[in-house]
Coordinates of C-alpha atoms and ligand atoms in Angstrom, one line a residue:
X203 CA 216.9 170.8 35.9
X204 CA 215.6 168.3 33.0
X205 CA 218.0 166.7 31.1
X206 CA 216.4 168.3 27.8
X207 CA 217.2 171.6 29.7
X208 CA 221.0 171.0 30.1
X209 CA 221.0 169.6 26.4
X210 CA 221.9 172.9 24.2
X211 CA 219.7 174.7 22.0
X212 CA 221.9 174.2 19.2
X213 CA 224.0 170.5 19.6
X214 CA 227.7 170.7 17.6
X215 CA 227.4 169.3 14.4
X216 CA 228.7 166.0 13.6
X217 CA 228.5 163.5 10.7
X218 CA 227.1 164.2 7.9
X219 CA 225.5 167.9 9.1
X220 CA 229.5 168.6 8.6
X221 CA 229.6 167.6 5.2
X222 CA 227.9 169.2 2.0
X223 CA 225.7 166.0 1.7
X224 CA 223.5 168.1 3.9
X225 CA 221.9 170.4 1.9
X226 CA 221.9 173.3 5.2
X227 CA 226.2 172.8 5.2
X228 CA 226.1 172.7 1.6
X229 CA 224.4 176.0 1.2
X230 CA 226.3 178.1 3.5
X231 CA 229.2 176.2 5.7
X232 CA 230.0 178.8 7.7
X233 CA 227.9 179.7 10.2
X234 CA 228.1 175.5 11.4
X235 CA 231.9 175.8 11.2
X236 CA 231.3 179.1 13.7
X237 CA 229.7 177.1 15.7
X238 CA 231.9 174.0 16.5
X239 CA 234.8 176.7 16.5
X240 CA 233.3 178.5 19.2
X241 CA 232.2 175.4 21.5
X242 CA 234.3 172.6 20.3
X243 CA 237.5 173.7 18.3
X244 CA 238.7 170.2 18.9
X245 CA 235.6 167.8 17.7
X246 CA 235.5 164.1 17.6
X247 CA 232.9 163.3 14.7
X248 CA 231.9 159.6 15.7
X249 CA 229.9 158.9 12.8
X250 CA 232.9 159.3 10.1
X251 CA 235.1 158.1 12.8
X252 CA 237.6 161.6 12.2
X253 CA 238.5 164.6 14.6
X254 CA 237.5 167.9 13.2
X255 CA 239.6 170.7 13.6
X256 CA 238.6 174.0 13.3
X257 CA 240.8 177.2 14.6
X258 CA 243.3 178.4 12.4
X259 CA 246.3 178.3 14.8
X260 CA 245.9 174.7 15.3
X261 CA 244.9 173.8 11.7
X262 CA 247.8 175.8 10.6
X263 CA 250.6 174.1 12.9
X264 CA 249.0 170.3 11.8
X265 CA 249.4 171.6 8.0
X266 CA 253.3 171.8 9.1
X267 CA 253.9 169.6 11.4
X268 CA 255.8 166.4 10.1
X269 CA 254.7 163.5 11.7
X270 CA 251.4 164.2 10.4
X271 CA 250.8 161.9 7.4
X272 CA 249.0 161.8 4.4
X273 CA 249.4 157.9 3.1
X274 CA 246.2 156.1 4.5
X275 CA 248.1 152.7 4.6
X276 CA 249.0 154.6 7.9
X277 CA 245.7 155.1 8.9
X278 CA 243.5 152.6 11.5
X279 CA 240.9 150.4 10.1
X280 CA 237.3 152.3 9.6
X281 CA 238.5 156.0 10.0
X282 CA 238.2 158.0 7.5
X283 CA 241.8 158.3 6.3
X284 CA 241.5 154.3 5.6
X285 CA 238.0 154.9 3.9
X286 CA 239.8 157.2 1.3
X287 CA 242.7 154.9 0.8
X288 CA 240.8 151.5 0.5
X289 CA 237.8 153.0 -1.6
X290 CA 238.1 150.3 -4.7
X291 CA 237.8 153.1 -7.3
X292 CA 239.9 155.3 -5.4
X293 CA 242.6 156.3 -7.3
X294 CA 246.2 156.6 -6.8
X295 CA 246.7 160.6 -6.6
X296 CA 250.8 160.0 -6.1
X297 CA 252.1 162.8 -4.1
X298 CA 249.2 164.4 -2.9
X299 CA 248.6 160.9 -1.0
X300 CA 252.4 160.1 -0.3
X301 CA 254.7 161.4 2.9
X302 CA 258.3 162.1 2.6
X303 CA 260.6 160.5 1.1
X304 CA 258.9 159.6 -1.8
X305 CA 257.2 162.9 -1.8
X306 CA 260.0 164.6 -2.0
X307 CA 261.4 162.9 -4.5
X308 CA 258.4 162.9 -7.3
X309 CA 257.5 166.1 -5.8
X310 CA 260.3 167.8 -7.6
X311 CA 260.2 166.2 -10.7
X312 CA 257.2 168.0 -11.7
X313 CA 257.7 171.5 -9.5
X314 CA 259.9 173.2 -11.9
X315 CA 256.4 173.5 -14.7
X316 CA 254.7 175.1 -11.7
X317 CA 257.2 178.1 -10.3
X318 CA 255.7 181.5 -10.6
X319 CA 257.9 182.4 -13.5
X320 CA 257.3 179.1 -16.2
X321 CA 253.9 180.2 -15.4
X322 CA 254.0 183.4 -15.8
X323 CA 255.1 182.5 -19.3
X324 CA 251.6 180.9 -20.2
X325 CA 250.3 184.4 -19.7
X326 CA 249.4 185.4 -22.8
X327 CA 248.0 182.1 -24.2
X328 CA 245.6 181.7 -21.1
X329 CA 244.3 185.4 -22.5
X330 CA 243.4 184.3 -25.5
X331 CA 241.9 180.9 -24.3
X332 CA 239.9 183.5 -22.4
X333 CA 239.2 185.7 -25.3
X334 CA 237.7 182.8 -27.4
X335 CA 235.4 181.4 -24.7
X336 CA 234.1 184.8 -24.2
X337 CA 233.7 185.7 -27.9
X338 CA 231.3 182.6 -27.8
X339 CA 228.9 183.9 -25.9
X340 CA 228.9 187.3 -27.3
X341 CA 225.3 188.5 -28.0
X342 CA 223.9 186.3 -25.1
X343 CA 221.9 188.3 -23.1
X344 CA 222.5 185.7 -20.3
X345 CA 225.1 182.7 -20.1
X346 CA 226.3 179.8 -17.4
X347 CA 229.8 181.1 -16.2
X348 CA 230.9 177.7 -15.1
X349 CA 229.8 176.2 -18.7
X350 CA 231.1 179.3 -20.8
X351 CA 234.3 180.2 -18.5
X352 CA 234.9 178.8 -15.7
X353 CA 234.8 175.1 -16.4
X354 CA 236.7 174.8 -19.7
X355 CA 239.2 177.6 -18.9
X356 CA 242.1 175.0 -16.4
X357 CA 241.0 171.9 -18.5
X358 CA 242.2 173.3 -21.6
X359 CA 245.5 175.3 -20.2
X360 CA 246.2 172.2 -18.5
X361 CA 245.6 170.0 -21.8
X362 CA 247.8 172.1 -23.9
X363 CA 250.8 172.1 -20.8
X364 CA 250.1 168.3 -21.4
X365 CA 250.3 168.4 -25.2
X366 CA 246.8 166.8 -25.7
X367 CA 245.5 166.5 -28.9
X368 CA 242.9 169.5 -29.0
X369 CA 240.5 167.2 -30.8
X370 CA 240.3 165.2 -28.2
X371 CA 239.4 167.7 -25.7
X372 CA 235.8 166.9 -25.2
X373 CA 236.6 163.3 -23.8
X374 CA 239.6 165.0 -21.8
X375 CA 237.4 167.7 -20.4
X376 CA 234.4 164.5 -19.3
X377 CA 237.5 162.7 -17.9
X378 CA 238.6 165.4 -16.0
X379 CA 235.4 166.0 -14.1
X380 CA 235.3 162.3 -13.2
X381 CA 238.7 162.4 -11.7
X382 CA 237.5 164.6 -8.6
X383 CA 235.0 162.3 -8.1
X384 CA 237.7 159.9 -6.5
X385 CA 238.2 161.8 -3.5
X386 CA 234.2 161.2 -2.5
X387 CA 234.4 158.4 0.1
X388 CA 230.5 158.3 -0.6
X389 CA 229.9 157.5 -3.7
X390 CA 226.4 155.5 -4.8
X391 CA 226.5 152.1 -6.9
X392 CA 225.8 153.8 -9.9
X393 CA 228.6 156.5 -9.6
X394 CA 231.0 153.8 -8.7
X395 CA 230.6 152.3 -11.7
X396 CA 230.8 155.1 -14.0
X397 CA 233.7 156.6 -12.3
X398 CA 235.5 153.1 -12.6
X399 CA 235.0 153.2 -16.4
X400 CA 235.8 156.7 -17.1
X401 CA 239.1 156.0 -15.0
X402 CA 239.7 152.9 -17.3
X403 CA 239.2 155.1 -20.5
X404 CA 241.8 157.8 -19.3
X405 CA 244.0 155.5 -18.1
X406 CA 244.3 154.2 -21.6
X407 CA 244.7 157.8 -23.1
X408 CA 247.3 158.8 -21.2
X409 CA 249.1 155.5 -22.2
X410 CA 249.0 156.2 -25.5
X411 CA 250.1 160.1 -25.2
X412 CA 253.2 158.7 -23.4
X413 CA 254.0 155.6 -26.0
X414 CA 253.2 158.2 -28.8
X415 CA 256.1 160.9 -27.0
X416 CA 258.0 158.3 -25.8
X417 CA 258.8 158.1 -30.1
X418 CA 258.6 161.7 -30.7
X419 CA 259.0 163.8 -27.7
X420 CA 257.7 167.1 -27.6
X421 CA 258.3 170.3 -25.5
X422 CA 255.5 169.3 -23.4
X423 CA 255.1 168.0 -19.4
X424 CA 254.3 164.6 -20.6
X425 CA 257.8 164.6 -22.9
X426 CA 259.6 166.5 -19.5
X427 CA 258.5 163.9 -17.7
X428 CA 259.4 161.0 -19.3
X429 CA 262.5 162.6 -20.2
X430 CA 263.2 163.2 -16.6
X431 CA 266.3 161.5 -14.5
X432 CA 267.2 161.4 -10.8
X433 CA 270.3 159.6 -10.0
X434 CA 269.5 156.9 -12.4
X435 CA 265.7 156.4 -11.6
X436 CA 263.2 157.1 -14.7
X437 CA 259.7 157.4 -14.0
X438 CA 257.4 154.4 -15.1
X439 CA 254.4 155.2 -17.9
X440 CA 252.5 154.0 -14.4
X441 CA 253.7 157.1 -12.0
X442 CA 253.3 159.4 -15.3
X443 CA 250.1 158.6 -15.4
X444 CA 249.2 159.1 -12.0
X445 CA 251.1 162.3 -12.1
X446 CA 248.8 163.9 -14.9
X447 CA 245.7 162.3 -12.9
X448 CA 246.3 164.5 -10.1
X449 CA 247.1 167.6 -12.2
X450 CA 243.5 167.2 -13.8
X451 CA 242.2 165.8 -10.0
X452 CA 243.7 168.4 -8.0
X453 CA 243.6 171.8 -10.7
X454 CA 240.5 171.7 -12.6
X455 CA 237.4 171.6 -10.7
X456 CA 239.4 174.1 -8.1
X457 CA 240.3 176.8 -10.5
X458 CA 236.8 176.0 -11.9
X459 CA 235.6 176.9 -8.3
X460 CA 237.7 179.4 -7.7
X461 CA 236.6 182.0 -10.5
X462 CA 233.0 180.8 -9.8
X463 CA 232.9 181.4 -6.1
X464 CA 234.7 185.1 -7.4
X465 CA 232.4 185.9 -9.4
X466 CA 229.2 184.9 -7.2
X467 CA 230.9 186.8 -4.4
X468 CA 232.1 189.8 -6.1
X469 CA 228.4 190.5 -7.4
X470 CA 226.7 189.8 -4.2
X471 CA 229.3 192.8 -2.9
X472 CA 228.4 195.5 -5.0
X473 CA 230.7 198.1 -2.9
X474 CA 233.9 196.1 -3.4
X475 CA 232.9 194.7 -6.9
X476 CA 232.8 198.8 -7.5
X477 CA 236.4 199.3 -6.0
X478 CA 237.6 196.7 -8.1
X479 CA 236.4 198.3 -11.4
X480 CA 237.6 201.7 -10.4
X481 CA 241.1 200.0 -9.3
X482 CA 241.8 196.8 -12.0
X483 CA 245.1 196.9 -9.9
X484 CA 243.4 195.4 -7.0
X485 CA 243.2 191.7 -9.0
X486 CA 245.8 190.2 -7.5
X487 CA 244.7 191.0 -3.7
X488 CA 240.6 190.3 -4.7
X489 CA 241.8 186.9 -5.4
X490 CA 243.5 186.4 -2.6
X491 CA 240.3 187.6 -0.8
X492 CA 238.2 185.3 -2.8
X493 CA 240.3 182.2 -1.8
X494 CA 239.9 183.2 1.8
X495 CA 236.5 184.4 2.0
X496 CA 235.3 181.2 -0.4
X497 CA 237.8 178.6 -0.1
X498 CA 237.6 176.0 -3.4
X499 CA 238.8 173.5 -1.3
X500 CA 237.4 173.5 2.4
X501 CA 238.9 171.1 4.6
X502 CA 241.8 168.3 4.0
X503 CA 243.1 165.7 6.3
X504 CA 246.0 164.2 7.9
X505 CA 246.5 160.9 9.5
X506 CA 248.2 161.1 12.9
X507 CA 251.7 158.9 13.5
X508 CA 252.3 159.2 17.0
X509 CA 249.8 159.9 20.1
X510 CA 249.5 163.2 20.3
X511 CA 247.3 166.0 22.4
X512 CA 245.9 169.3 20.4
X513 CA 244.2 171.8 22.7
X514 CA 244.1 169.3 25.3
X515 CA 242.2 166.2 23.7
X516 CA 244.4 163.3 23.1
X517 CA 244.7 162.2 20.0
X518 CA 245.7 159.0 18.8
X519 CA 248.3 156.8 16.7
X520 CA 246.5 155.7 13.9
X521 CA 243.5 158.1 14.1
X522 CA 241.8 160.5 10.9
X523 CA 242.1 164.2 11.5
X524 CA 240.4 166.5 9.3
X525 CA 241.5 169.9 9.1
X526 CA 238.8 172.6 8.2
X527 CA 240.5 175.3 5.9
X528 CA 237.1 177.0 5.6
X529 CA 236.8 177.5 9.2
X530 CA 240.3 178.6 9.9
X531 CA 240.3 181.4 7.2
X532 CA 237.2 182.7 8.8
X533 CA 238.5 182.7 12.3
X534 CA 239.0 185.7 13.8
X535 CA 242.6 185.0 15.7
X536 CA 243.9 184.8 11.7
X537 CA 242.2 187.8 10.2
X538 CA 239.8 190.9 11.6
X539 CA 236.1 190.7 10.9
X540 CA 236.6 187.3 8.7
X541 CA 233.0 187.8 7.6
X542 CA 233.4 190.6 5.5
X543 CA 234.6 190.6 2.1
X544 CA 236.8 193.1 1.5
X545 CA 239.0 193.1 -1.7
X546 CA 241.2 195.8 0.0
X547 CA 242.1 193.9 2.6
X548 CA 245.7 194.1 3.6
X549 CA 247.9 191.0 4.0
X550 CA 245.3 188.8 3.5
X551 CA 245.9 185.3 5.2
X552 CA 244.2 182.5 4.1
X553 CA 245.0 178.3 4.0
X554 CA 243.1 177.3 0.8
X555 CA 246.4 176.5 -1.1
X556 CA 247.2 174.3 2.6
X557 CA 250.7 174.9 4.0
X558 CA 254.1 172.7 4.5
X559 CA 255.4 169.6 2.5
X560 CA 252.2 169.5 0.5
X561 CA 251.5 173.5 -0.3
X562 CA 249.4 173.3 -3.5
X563 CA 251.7 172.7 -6.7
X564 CA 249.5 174.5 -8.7
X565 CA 248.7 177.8 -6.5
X566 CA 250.5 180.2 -9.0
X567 CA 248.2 178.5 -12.5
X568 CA 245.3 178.6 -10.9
X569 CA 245.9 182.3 -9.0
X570 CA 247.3 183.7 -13.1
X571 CA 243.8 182.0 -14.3
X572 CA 241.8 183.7 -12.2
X573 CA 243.3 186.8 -11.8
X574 CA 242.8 186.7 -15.8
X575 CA 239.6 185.2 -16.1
X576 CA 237.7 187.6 -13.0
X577 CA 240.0 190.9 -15.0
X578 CA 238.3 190.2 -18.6
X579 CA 234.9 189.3 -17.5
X580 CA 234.8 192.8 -15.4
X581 CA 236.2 194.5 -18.8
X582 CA 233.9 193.1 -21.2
X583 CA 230.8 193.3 -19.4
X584 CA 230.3 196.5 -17.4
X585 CA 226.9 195.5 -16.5
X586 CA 227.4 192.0 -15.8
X587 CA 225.2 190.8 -13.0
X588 CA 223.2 187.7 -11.1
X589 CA 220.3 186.2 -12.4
X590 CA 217.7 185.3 -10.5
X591 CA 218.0 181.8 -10.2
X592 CA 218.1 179.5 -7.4
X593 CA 222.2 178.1 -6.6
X594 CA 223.1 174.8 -7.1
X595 CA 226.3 173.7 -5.3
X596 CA 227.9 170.8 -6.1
X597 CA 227.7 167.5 -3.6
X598 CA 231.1 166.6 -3.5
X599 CA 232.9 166.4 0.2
X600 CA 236.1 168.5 0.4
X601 CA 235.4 171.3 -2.5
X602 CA 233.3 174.2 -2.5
X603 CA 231.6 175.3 -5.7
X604 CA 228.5 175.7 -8.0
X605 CA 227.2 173.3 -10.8
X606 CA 225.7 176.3 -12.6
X607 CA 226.0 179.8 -12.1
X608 CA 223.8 182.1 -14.7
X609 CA 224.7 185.6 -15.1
X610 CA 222.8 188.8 -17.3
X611 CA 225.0 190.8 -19.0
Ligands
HEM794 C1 242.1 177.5 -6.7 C2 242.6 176.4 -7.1 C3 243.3 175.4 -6.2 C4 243.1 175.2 -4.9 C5 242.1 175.9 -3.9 C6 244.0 174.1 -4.5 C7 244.1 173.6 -3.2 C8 245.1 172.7 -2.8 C9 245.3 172.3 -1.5 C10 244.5 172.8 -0.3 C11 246.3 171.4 -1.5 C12 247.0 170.7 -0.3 C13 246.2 169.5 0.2 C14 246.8 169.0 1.5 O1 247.6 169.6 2.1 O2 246.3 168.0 2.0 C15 246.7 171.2 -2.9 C16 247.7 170.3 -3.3 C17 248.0 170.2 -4.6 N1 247.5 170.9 -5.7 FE1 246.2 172.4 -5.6 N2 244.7 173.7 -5.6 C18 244.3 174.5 -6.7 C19 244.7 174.4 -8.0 C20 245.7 173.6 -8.4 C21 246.2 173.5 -9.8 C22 245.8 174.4 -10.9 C23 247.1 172.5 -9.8 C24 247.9 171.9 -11.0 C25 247.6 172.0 -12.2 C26 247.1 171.9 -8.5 C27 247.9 170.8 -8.1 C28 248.1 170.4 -6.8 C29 248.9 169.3 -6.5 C30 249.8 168.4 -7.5 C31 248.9 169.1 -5.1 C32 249.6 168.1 -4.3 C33 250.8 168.7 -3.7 C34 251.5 167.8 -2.7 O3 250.9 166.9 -2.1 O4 252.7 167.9 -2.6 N3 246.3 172.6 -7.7 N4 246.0 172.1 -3.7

């Protein structure tokens, strides 16, 4: 037999053809995440120096186990972990880049705006943020969803949690965006230095929202925060700051993405997108279906601290692991037939918000906004439906969304 023979038709993916800088993954992830589940559920990916984990059972038990960290300080030189961590523009994103202790201890300092039932209490306000960013595009026979909707909706609800000024919402909205940027390890010149100066220029906002509430505090996060004390420790205008940096990093774009990728899904389903109208009670279980079936955020990673062996391949002290959330919501050992949609789908499982010490902060905010947002587009358009225009998703490694998404009313 020739070697070319033995070689298979279809190699595993590695490098880049795993990330959405190739336009193929960016497209439609699925069917190469399929792929290394089936042949190599446990991948080394030599190029970006990182295993690649793909199987739900084993993604889920790395989520939880505790000697996998997060802080790349941890991480050996040149794997990906490090790359993240030593980026010069990187910024610090506090907890969602710190292990316990100190995770555990900022952590909580910030949970108690996010429980189901202080949310829960935004409610009506994020309804009529809704209402007026719909009334402005009444009459439109066509409108971007992401421009109109879905990208100003979390930016705004997370502003006003924040007591921004709402005049100054256009630079917090351009800021914002930028933020996510920090988590792409590959990043041209040019973006570099744009993200470095946008960084500077909220940097400086946010220090003057704190001096200003540090002389008249407010009933906002920003005045919780500074008022906040733990056994005699108060938190520096320096960890404020990075703790509304990675509110903005880590909740806009998703929630942006998340009622995108509903929408997009839910009209390419016409069947369930029909059960959802005759039913409005199936909300909260369609967006639990969304999350799964088009994950906002598709992969996350964890540095290991202690050689270690998962599904039989050693894995080392030191080394990047990256753990594919996409794939393991679409395996088939988590849920039956993971590539339908189905909005009636019972107990749906799915590890976009992750699982453990670092379980997304924000899960109930962005699951209220988009149980909201998806309910009043379906009631105020009854005929609402794609254009036909090609799909742009965004380029950015770890999220999963579209720059544009046009739809005909
Ligand atoms: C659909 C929208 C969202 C998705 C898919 C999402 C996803 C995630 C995921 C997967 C993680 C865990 C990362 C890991 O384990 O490495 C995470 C963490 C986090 N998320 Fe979200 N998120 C969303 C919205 C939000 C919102 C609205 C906020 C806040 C306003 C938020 C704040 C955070 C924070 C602070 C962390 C870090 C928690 C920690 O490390 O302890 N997220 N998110």
């Amino acid at each position: 037999m020739s070697d070319e023979s033995r070689m298979p038709r279809d190699p595993v993916p590695t490098g880049v053809e795993l990330t959405p800088l190739d336009p193929a993954f960016r497209a439609n992830p699925y069917p190469v995440l399929a792929r290394l589940r089936a042949r190599e559920p446990v991948h080394y990916d030599d190029v970006i120096k990182r295993w690649v984990l793909t199987r739900g059972g084993d993604v889920e038990s790395l989520l939880r186990d505790r000697t996998m960290a997060k802080d790349g300080r941890k991480a050996n030189e040149g794997t990906y972990m490090r790359l993240i961590a030593s980026s010069p523009e990187g910024r610090d994103f506090g907890i969602l880049l710190l292990d316990p202790p100190e995770h555990t201890r900022l952590r909580s300092l910030v949970s108690k705006a996010f429980t189901p039932r202080a949310v829960e209490r935004l409610a009506p306000r994020i309804r009529e943020i809704i209402d007026e960013l719909l009334a402005a595009v009444a009459g439109r026979d066509c409108f971007d969803l992401i421009e109109a909707l879905a990208g100003p909706l979390p930016v705004i609800v997370i502003a006003e949690m924040l007591g921004i000024d709402p005049t100054d919402r256009a630079d917090f909205k351009r800021w914002s965006e930028a933020t996510a940027m920090g988590f792409n390890p590959m990043l041209t010149d040019d973006q570099r230095a744009a993200l470095a100066r946008q960084n500077a220029e909220l940097d400086a906002y946010l220090e003057r929202v704190i001096a200003e509430r540090r002389a008249r505090p407010g009933s906002d996060l920003v005045s919780a925060l500074i008022a906040v004390e733990e056994a005699g420790h108060q938190l520096s205008d320096g960890e404020i700051v990075t703790m509304c940096v990675l509110l903005l990093a880590a909740g806009n774009v998703t929630t942006t993405d998340l009622i995108g990728n509903g929408v997009w899904t839910l009209l390419r389903h016409p069947d369930e997108l029909r059960k959802l109208r005759q039913d409005p009670s199936l909300i909260d279980n369609a967006v639990e279906e969304i999350l799964r079936f088009e994950s906002p955020v598709v992969e996350t990673a964890r540095i290991a601290t202690e050689d270690m062996a998962v599904g039989g391949c050693p894995i080392r002290r030191g080394e990047s692991v990256l753990l594919s959330l996409a794939a393991a919501n679409r395996d088939a050992d988590v849920c039956p037939e993971p590539d339908r949609f189905d909005v009636t789908r019972p107990n749906v499982q799915h590890y976009s918000f992750g699982a453990g010490v670092h379980f997304c902060l924000g899960a109930p905010l962005a699951r209220l906004e988009a149980r909201l947002a998806i309910a009043a587009l379906l009631e105020r358009f009854p005929n609402l439906r794609l254009a036909d225009e090609p799909l742009e998703w965004r380029a950015v490694p770890a999220f999963r969304g579209l720059a544009r998404l046009s739809v005909l009313v």
